[in-house]
Amino acid sequence: MYKKICFLIIIIAFLGGQEAIAQKKGAKPGEENTRENNTLYIEALSKKIQENYADAILMFENILKKYPNDHASMYELADAYAIQDELPMAIRWATKATELDPDNDWYYLTLSELYMKNNEPEKSVVVLERLSKRKPNNIDYVESLAMAYLIVGEYEKAVTQLNIIEQQEGVSEELSMEKYKIYKNIGKNKKAIAEIEKLIKYFPNETRYYALLADAYLEMGMKKDAMKAYDKILEINPKDPYVHIALADYYRQEGNFKKAKEELKIGFANPDLDFTTKLQLVGVLVQISRLTGNMSDNDVKEMLKTIIQAHPDEPDAWGLYADIA
């Protein structure tokens, strides 16, 4: 077993060394890319792989005393310090590695991550901006920059990056919903609604987008527009039970409890609305009936009867009915 472990370490170290050697194209000829340096590098890397970080750090630092432009060793040294949670030292060496090899994307990403871990997100943004400028078509880098902008509160810039992704990959729920959340967070409700409307344009038969649109309209006090969105859901799928639950809540807020009860009953009668959700809603109704008096125990019993008819084999519904009765 010991021999197998040693052999594995040697192989991994060798592969890591080969990758680092390939990265040393920016070093001065005859300095970093020498047989001696490569051997020392592999020995230091093997210590790091064995999680002997103290020795690895010492060995990489000794390499850099002799070969001060060895950016691959700087990177590994930065990583070792980061593992030891010595972030200032990790940032120092990662920065030097990036300066010596400004074409190495991995160095940029590592430095950006280190700044984030060190609670310096603004500096992380600067690094990612440089990387994204160099590789504007790399979606991963654009997305990383968008998330970094969100962290530092640069919401409009985050949206700009998300729009770049959308231009390259097309409209998607993930992107539009992210922009929707951003716009809502900064109080730009019209732009938030525009993102949902865009989803509806591209996916006209997806009823949940109309439900989101109705919610957004209600938050803005645009009740007639919200009702149009609900009507559209029923036009697409007349059997959709969730729209009736949403309508029940709408009518409850309007003070029209009779209509709210009617919508709830329609939703509860539909077996497509899962039993657990129905039972949770009934629990809420019980609390409402006792706190506000807007729904009596008899109303709750009627709702439970409706649920039992839709799910006759569910004993919990019968138990709850018996408790209220």
Coordinates of C-alpha atoms in Angstrom, one line a residue:
M1 CA 0.0 0.0 0.0
Y2 CA 2.8 2.4 0.9
K3 CA 4.5 1.9 -2.4
K4 CA 1.3 2.5 -4.3
I5 CA 0.7 5.8 -2.4
C6 CA 4.3 6.9 -3.1
F7 CA 3.9 6.0 -6.8
L8 CA 0.6 8.0 -7.0
I9 CA 2.2 11.0 -5.4
I10 CA 5.1 10.9 -7.9
I11 CA 2.8 10.6 -10.9
I12 CA 0.6 13.5 -9.7
A13 CA 3.6 15.6 -8.9
F14 CA 5.1 14.9 -12.3
L15 CA 1.9 15.9 -14.0
G16 CA 1.6 19.0 -11.9
G17 CA 5.2 19.8 -12.7
Q18 CA 4.7 19.3 -16.4
E19 CA 1.7 21.7 -16.4
A20 CA 3.8 24.3 -14.5
I21 CA 6.7 23.9 -16.9
A22 CA 4.3 24.6 -19.7
Q23 CA 3.2 27.8 -17.9
K24 CA 6.8 29.1 -17.6
K25 CA 6.9 30.4 -21.2
G26 CA 7.0 34.0 -19.7
A27 CA 10.2 33.3 -17.8
K28 CA 13.6 34.5 -18.9
P29 CA 15.5 31.9 -21.0
G30 CA 17.8 29.8 -19.1
E31 CA 16.5 30.9 -15.7
E32 CA 13.2 29.4 -14.5
N33 CA 12.8 26.6 -17.1
T34 CA 15.9 24.6 -16.1
R35 CA 16.2 21.0 -15.2
E36 CA 17.2 21.9 -11.6
N37 CA 14.3 24.2 -11.1
N38 CA 11.8 21.7 -12.5
T39 CA 13.2 19.0 -10.1
L40 CA 12.9 21.4 -7.1
Y41 CA 9.4 22.4 -8.2
I42 CA 8.3 18.7 -8.4
E43 CA 9.8 18.0 -5.0
A44 CA 8.0 21.0 -3.4
L45 CA 4.7 20.1 -5.2
S46 CA 4.9 16.5 -3.8
K47 CA 5.1 18.0 -0.3
K48 CA 2.1 20.1 -1.0
I49 CA 0.1 17.1 -2.3
Q50 CA 1.1 15.2 0.9
E51 CA -0.5 18.1 2.8
N52 CA 2.9 18.9 4.3
Y53 CA 2.3 22.6 3.7
A54 CA 5.0 24.0 6.0
D55 CA 7.7 22.2 4.1
A56 CA 6.1 23.0 0.8
I57 CA 6.0 26.7 1.6
L58 CA 9.6 26.6 2.6
M59 CA 10.7 24.8 -0.5
F60 CA 8.8 27.1 -2.9
E61 CA 10.2 30.1 -1.1
N62 CA 13.7 28.7 -1.6
I63 CA 13.0 28.1 -5.3
L64 CA 11.9 31.7 -5.6
K65 CA 15.1 33.0 -4.0
K66 CA 17.1 31.3 -6.7
Y67 CA 14.5 31.7 -9.5
P68 CA 12.6 35.0 -8.7
N69 CA 10.6 34.9 -11.9
D70 CA 9.1 31.5 -11.4
H71 CA 5.4 32.4 -11.5
A72 CA 4.3 28.7 -11.4
S73 CA 6.0 28.4 -8.0
M74 CA 4.5 31.7 -6.9
Y75 CA 1.0 30.3 -7.7
E76 CA 1.6 27.1 -5.8
L77 CA 3.0 29.1 -2.9
A78 CA -0.1 31.3 -2.9
D79 CA -2.3 28.2 -2.9
A80 CA -0.4 26.7 0.0
Y81 CA -0.7 29.9 2.0
A82 CA -4.4 30.0 1.2
I83 CA -4.9 26.5 2.5
Q84 CA -3.2 27.5 5.7
D85 CA -5.6 30.5 5.8
E86 CA -2.8 33.0 5.5
L87 CA -4.7 35.1 3.0
P88 CA -2.5 38.3 2.9
M89 CA 0.6 36.1 1.9
A90 CA -1.5 34.1 -0.6
I91 CA -2.7 37.4 -2.2
R92 CA 0.8 38.7 -2.3
W93 CA 2.2 35.7 -4.3
A94 CA -0.9 35.3 -6.5
T95 CA -0.6 39.0 -7.4
K96 CA 3.1 38.5 -8.4
A97 CA 2.2 35.4 -10.4
T98 CA -0.4 37.4 -12.3
E99 CA 2.0 40.2 -13.0
L100 CA 4.6 37.9 -14.4
D101 CA 2.2 35.8 -16.5
P102 CA -0.7 38.2 -17.4
D103 CA -2.0 35.7 -19.9
N104 CA -2.8 33.0 -17.4
D105 CA -6.5 33.0 -16.7
W106 CA -6.2 30.6 -13.8
Y107 CA -4.0 33.1 -11.9
Y108 CA -6.6 35.8 -12.3
L109 CA -9.4 33.6 -11.1
T110 CA -7.3 32.5 -8.1
L111 CA -6.5 36.1 -7.2
S112 CA -10.1 37.1 -7.5
E113 CA -11.2 34.3 -5.2
L114 CA -8.6 35.2 -2.6
Y115 CA -9.7 38.8 -2.5
M116 CA -13.3 37.5 -1.9
K117 CA -12.2 35.3 0.9
N118 CA -10.2 38.2 2.4
N119 CA -13.4 40.3 2.4
E120 CA -12.0 42.6 -0.4
P121 CA -14.8 42.2 -3.0
E122 CA -14.0 45.5 -4.7
K123 CA -10.5 44.3 -5.5
S124 CA -11.9 41.0 -6.7
V125 CA -14.1 42.9 -9.1
V126 CA -11.1 44.8 -10.6
V127 CA -9.3 41.5 -11.3
L128 CA -12.4 40.0 -12.9
E129 CA -12.9 43.1 -15.0
R130 CA -9.4 42.7 -16.4
L131 CA -10.0 39.0 -17.1
S132 CA -13.4 39.6 -18.7
K133 CA -11.9 42.4 -20.9
R134 CA -9.2 40.0 -22.1
K135 CA -11.8 37.2 -22.8
P136 CA -15.1 38.9 -23.5
N137 CA -16.6 35.8 -25.1
N138 CA -16.0 33.6 -22.1
I139 CA -19.4 33.2 -20.5
D140 CA -18.0 31.8 -17.2
Y141 CA -15.9 34.9 -16.7
V142 CA -18.8 37.2 -17.6
E143 CA -21.0 35.4 -15.1
S144 CA -18.4 35.6 -12.4
L145 CA -18.1 39.3 -13.0
A146 CA -21.9 39.7 -12.8
M147 CA -22.0 37.9 -9.4
A148 CA -19.1 40.0 -8.1
Y149 CA -21.0 43.2 -9.1
L150 CA -24.0 41.9 -7.1
I151 CA -21.8 41.4 -4.1
V152 CA -20.5 45.0 -4.2
G153 CA -23.9 46.4 -5.0
E154 CA -23.2 47.4 -8.6
Y155 CA -26.6 46.1 -9.7
E156 CA -26.8 47.9 -13.1
K157 CA -23.4 46.6 -14.0
A158 CA -24.5 43.1 -13.0
V159 CA -27.5 43.4 -15.3
T160 CA -25.2 44.5 -18.1
Q161 CA -23.1 41.3 -17.7
L162 CA -26.3 39.2 -17.6
N163 CA -27.4 40.8 -20.9
I164 CA -24.1 39.9 -22.5
I165 CA -24.7 36.3 -21.5
E166 CA -28.3 36.5 -22.9
Q167 CA -27.0 37.9 -26.2
Q168 CA -24.7 34.9 -26.6
E169 CA -26.9 32.1 -25.2
G170 CA -30.4 33.4 -25.8
V171 CA -33.3 34.1 -23.4
S172 CA -33.6 31.7 -20.4
E173 CA -35.6 31.5 -17.3
E174 CA -32.5 31.6 -15.1
L175 CA -31.2 34.9 -16.6
S176 CA -34.5 36.7 -16.8
M177 CA -35.4 35.7 -13.2
E178 CA -32.0 36.8 -12.0
K179 CA -32.6 40.2 -13.6
Y180 CA -36.2 40.3 -12.3
K181 CA -34.9 39.9 -8.8
I182 CA -32.2 42.6 -9.3
Y183 CA -34.7 45.1 -10.7
K184 CA -37.2 44.4 -7.9
N185 CA -34.4 44.8 -5.3
I186 CA -33.6 48.3 -6.6
G187 CA -37.2 49.3 -7.1
K188 CA -37.3 49.2 -10.9
N189 CA -40.6 47.4 -11.1
K190 CA -41.3 48.2 -14.7
K191 CA -38.1 46.7 -15.8
A192 CA -38.7 43.7 -13.6
I193 CA -42.1 43.2 -15.2
A194 CA -40.4 43.5 -18.6
E195 CA -38.2 40.5 -17.8
I196 CA -41.3 38.4 -17.1
E197 CA -43.0 39.6 -20.2
K198 CA -40.0 38.6 -22.2
L199 CA -40.2 35.1 -20.8
I200 CA -43.9 35.0 -21.7
K201 CA -43.0 36.1 -25.3
Y202 CA -40.6 33.3 -25.7
F203 CA -42.5 30.7 -23.7
P204 CA -46.2 31.7 -24.2
N205 CA -47.7 28.5 -22.8
E206 CA -45.8 28.5 -19.5
T207 CA -48.5 29.4 -17.0
R208 CA -46.2 30.0 -14.1
Y209 CA -44.7 33.1 -15.8
Y210 CA -48.2 34.6 -15.9
A211 CA -48.5 33.8 -12.2
L212 CA -45.3 35.7 -11.6
L213 CA -46.6 38.5 -13.7
A214 CA -49.8 38.7 -11.7
D215 CA -47.8 38.8 -8.4
A216 CA -45.7 41.6 -9.8
Y217 CA -48.8 43.6 -10.9
L218 CA -50.4 43.1 -7.5
E219 CA -47.3 44.5 -5.8
M220 CA -47.5 47.6 -8.0
G221 CA -51.3 47.9 -7.3
M222 CA -52.2 47.1 -10.9
K223 CA -55.1 44.8 -10.0
K224 CA -56.8 44.8 -13.4
D225 CA -53.6 43.7 -15.1
A226 CA -53.2 41.0 -12.5
M227 CA -56.6 39.6 -13.2
K228 CA -55.8 39.6 -16.9
A229 CA -52.8 37.5 -16.1
Y230 CA -54.9 35.1 -14.1
D231 CA -57.4 34.9 -16.9
K232 CA -54.7 34.0 -19.3
I233 CA -53.6 31.1 -17.1
L234 CA -57.1 29.7 -17.1
E235 CA -57.3 30.2 -20.9
I236 CA -54.1 28.1 -21.4
N237 CA -54.9 25.5 -18.7
P238 CA -58.5 25.6 -17.3
K239 CA -57.7 22.8 -14.9
D240 CA -54.7 24.6 -13.3
P241 CA -55.5 24.4 -9.5
Y242 CA -52.8 26.8 -8.4
V243 CA -54.4 29.8 -10.1
H244 CA -57.5 29.3 -8.0
I245 CA -55.4 29.3 -4.8
A246 CA -53.8 32.6 -6.0
L247 CA -57.2 34.0 -6.8
A248 CA -58.5 33.0 -3.4
D249 CA -55.7 35.0 -1.8
Y250 CA -56.4 37.9 -4.1
Y251 CA -60.0 38.0 -3.1
R252 CA -59.2 37.6 0.6
Q253 CA -57.0 40.7 0.4
E254 CA -59.8 42.5 -1.3
G255 CA -62.2 41.6 1.5
N256 CA -64.3 39.4 -0.7
F257 CA -64.3 36.3 1.5
K258 CA -67.3 34.7 -0.3
K259 CA -65.4 34.7 -3.6
A260 CA -62.2 33.6 -1.8
K261 CA -63.9 30.6 -0.4
E262 CA -65.3 29.7 -3.8
E263 CA -61.9 29.8 -5.4
L264 CA -60.4 27.7 -2.6
K265 CA -63.1 25.1 -3.0
I266 CA -62.3 24.8 -6.8
G267 CA -58.6 24.4 -6.1
F268 CA -59.2 21.9 -3.3
A269 CA -61.5 19.8 -5.6
N270 CA -58.7 19.4 -8.1
P271 CA -56.6 16.2 -7.5
D272 CA -53.8 17.8 -9.4
L273 CA -53.1 20.1 -6.4
D274 CA -51.1 17.8 -4.1
F275 CA -52.6 16.7 -0.8
T276 CA -49.8 18.1 1.4
T277 CA -50.2 21.6 0.0
K278 CA -54.0 21.4 0.6
L279 CA -53.5 20.3 4.2
Q280 CA -51.0 23.1 4.8
L281 CA -53.5 25.6 3.5
V282 CA -56.3 24.2 5.6
G283 CA -54.0 24.6 8.7
V284 CA -53.7 28.3 7.7
L285 CA -57.5 28.5 7.3
V286 CA -58.0 27.2 10.8
Q287 CA -55.8 29.9 12.2
I288 CA -57.5 32.6 10.1
S289 CA -61.0 31.4 11.2
R290 CA -60.0 31.6 14.9
L291 CA -58.2 35.0 14.6
T292 CA -60.4 36.9 12.3
G293 CA -63.8 35.2 12.3
N294 CA -63.9 35.6 8.5
M295 CA -64.1 31.8 8.1
S296 CA -66.0 29.6 10.4
D297 CA -65.3 26.0 11.5
N298 CA -68.1 24.9 9.2
D299 CA -66.3 26.6 6.2
V300 CA -63.2 24.7 7.1
K301 CA -65.2 21.4 7.4
E302 CA -66.6 22.0 3.9
M303 CA -63.1 22.5 2.6
L304 CA -62.0 19.3 4.2
K305 CA -65.0 17.4 2.7
T306 CA -63.9 18.7 -0.7
I307 CA -60.3 17.5 -0.1
I308 CA -61.5 14.1 1.1
Q309 CA -63.6 13.7 -2.1
A310 CA -60.4 14.4 -4.1
H311 CA -58.2 12.2 -2.0
P312 CA -60.4 9.6 -0.3
D313 CA -57.5 7.4 0.7
E314 CA -55.7 10.0 2.8
P315 CA -56.3 9.3 6.5
D316 CA -54.8 12.7 7.6
A317 CA -57.8 14.6 6.0
W318 CA -60.2 12.4 7.9
G319 CA -58.3 12.9 11.1
L320 CA -58.3 16.7 10.8
Y321 CA -62.0 16.6 9.9
A322 CA -62.7 14.6 13.1
D323 CA -60.7 17.1 15.2
I324 CA -62.7 20.0 14.0
A325 CA -66.0 18.2 14.2

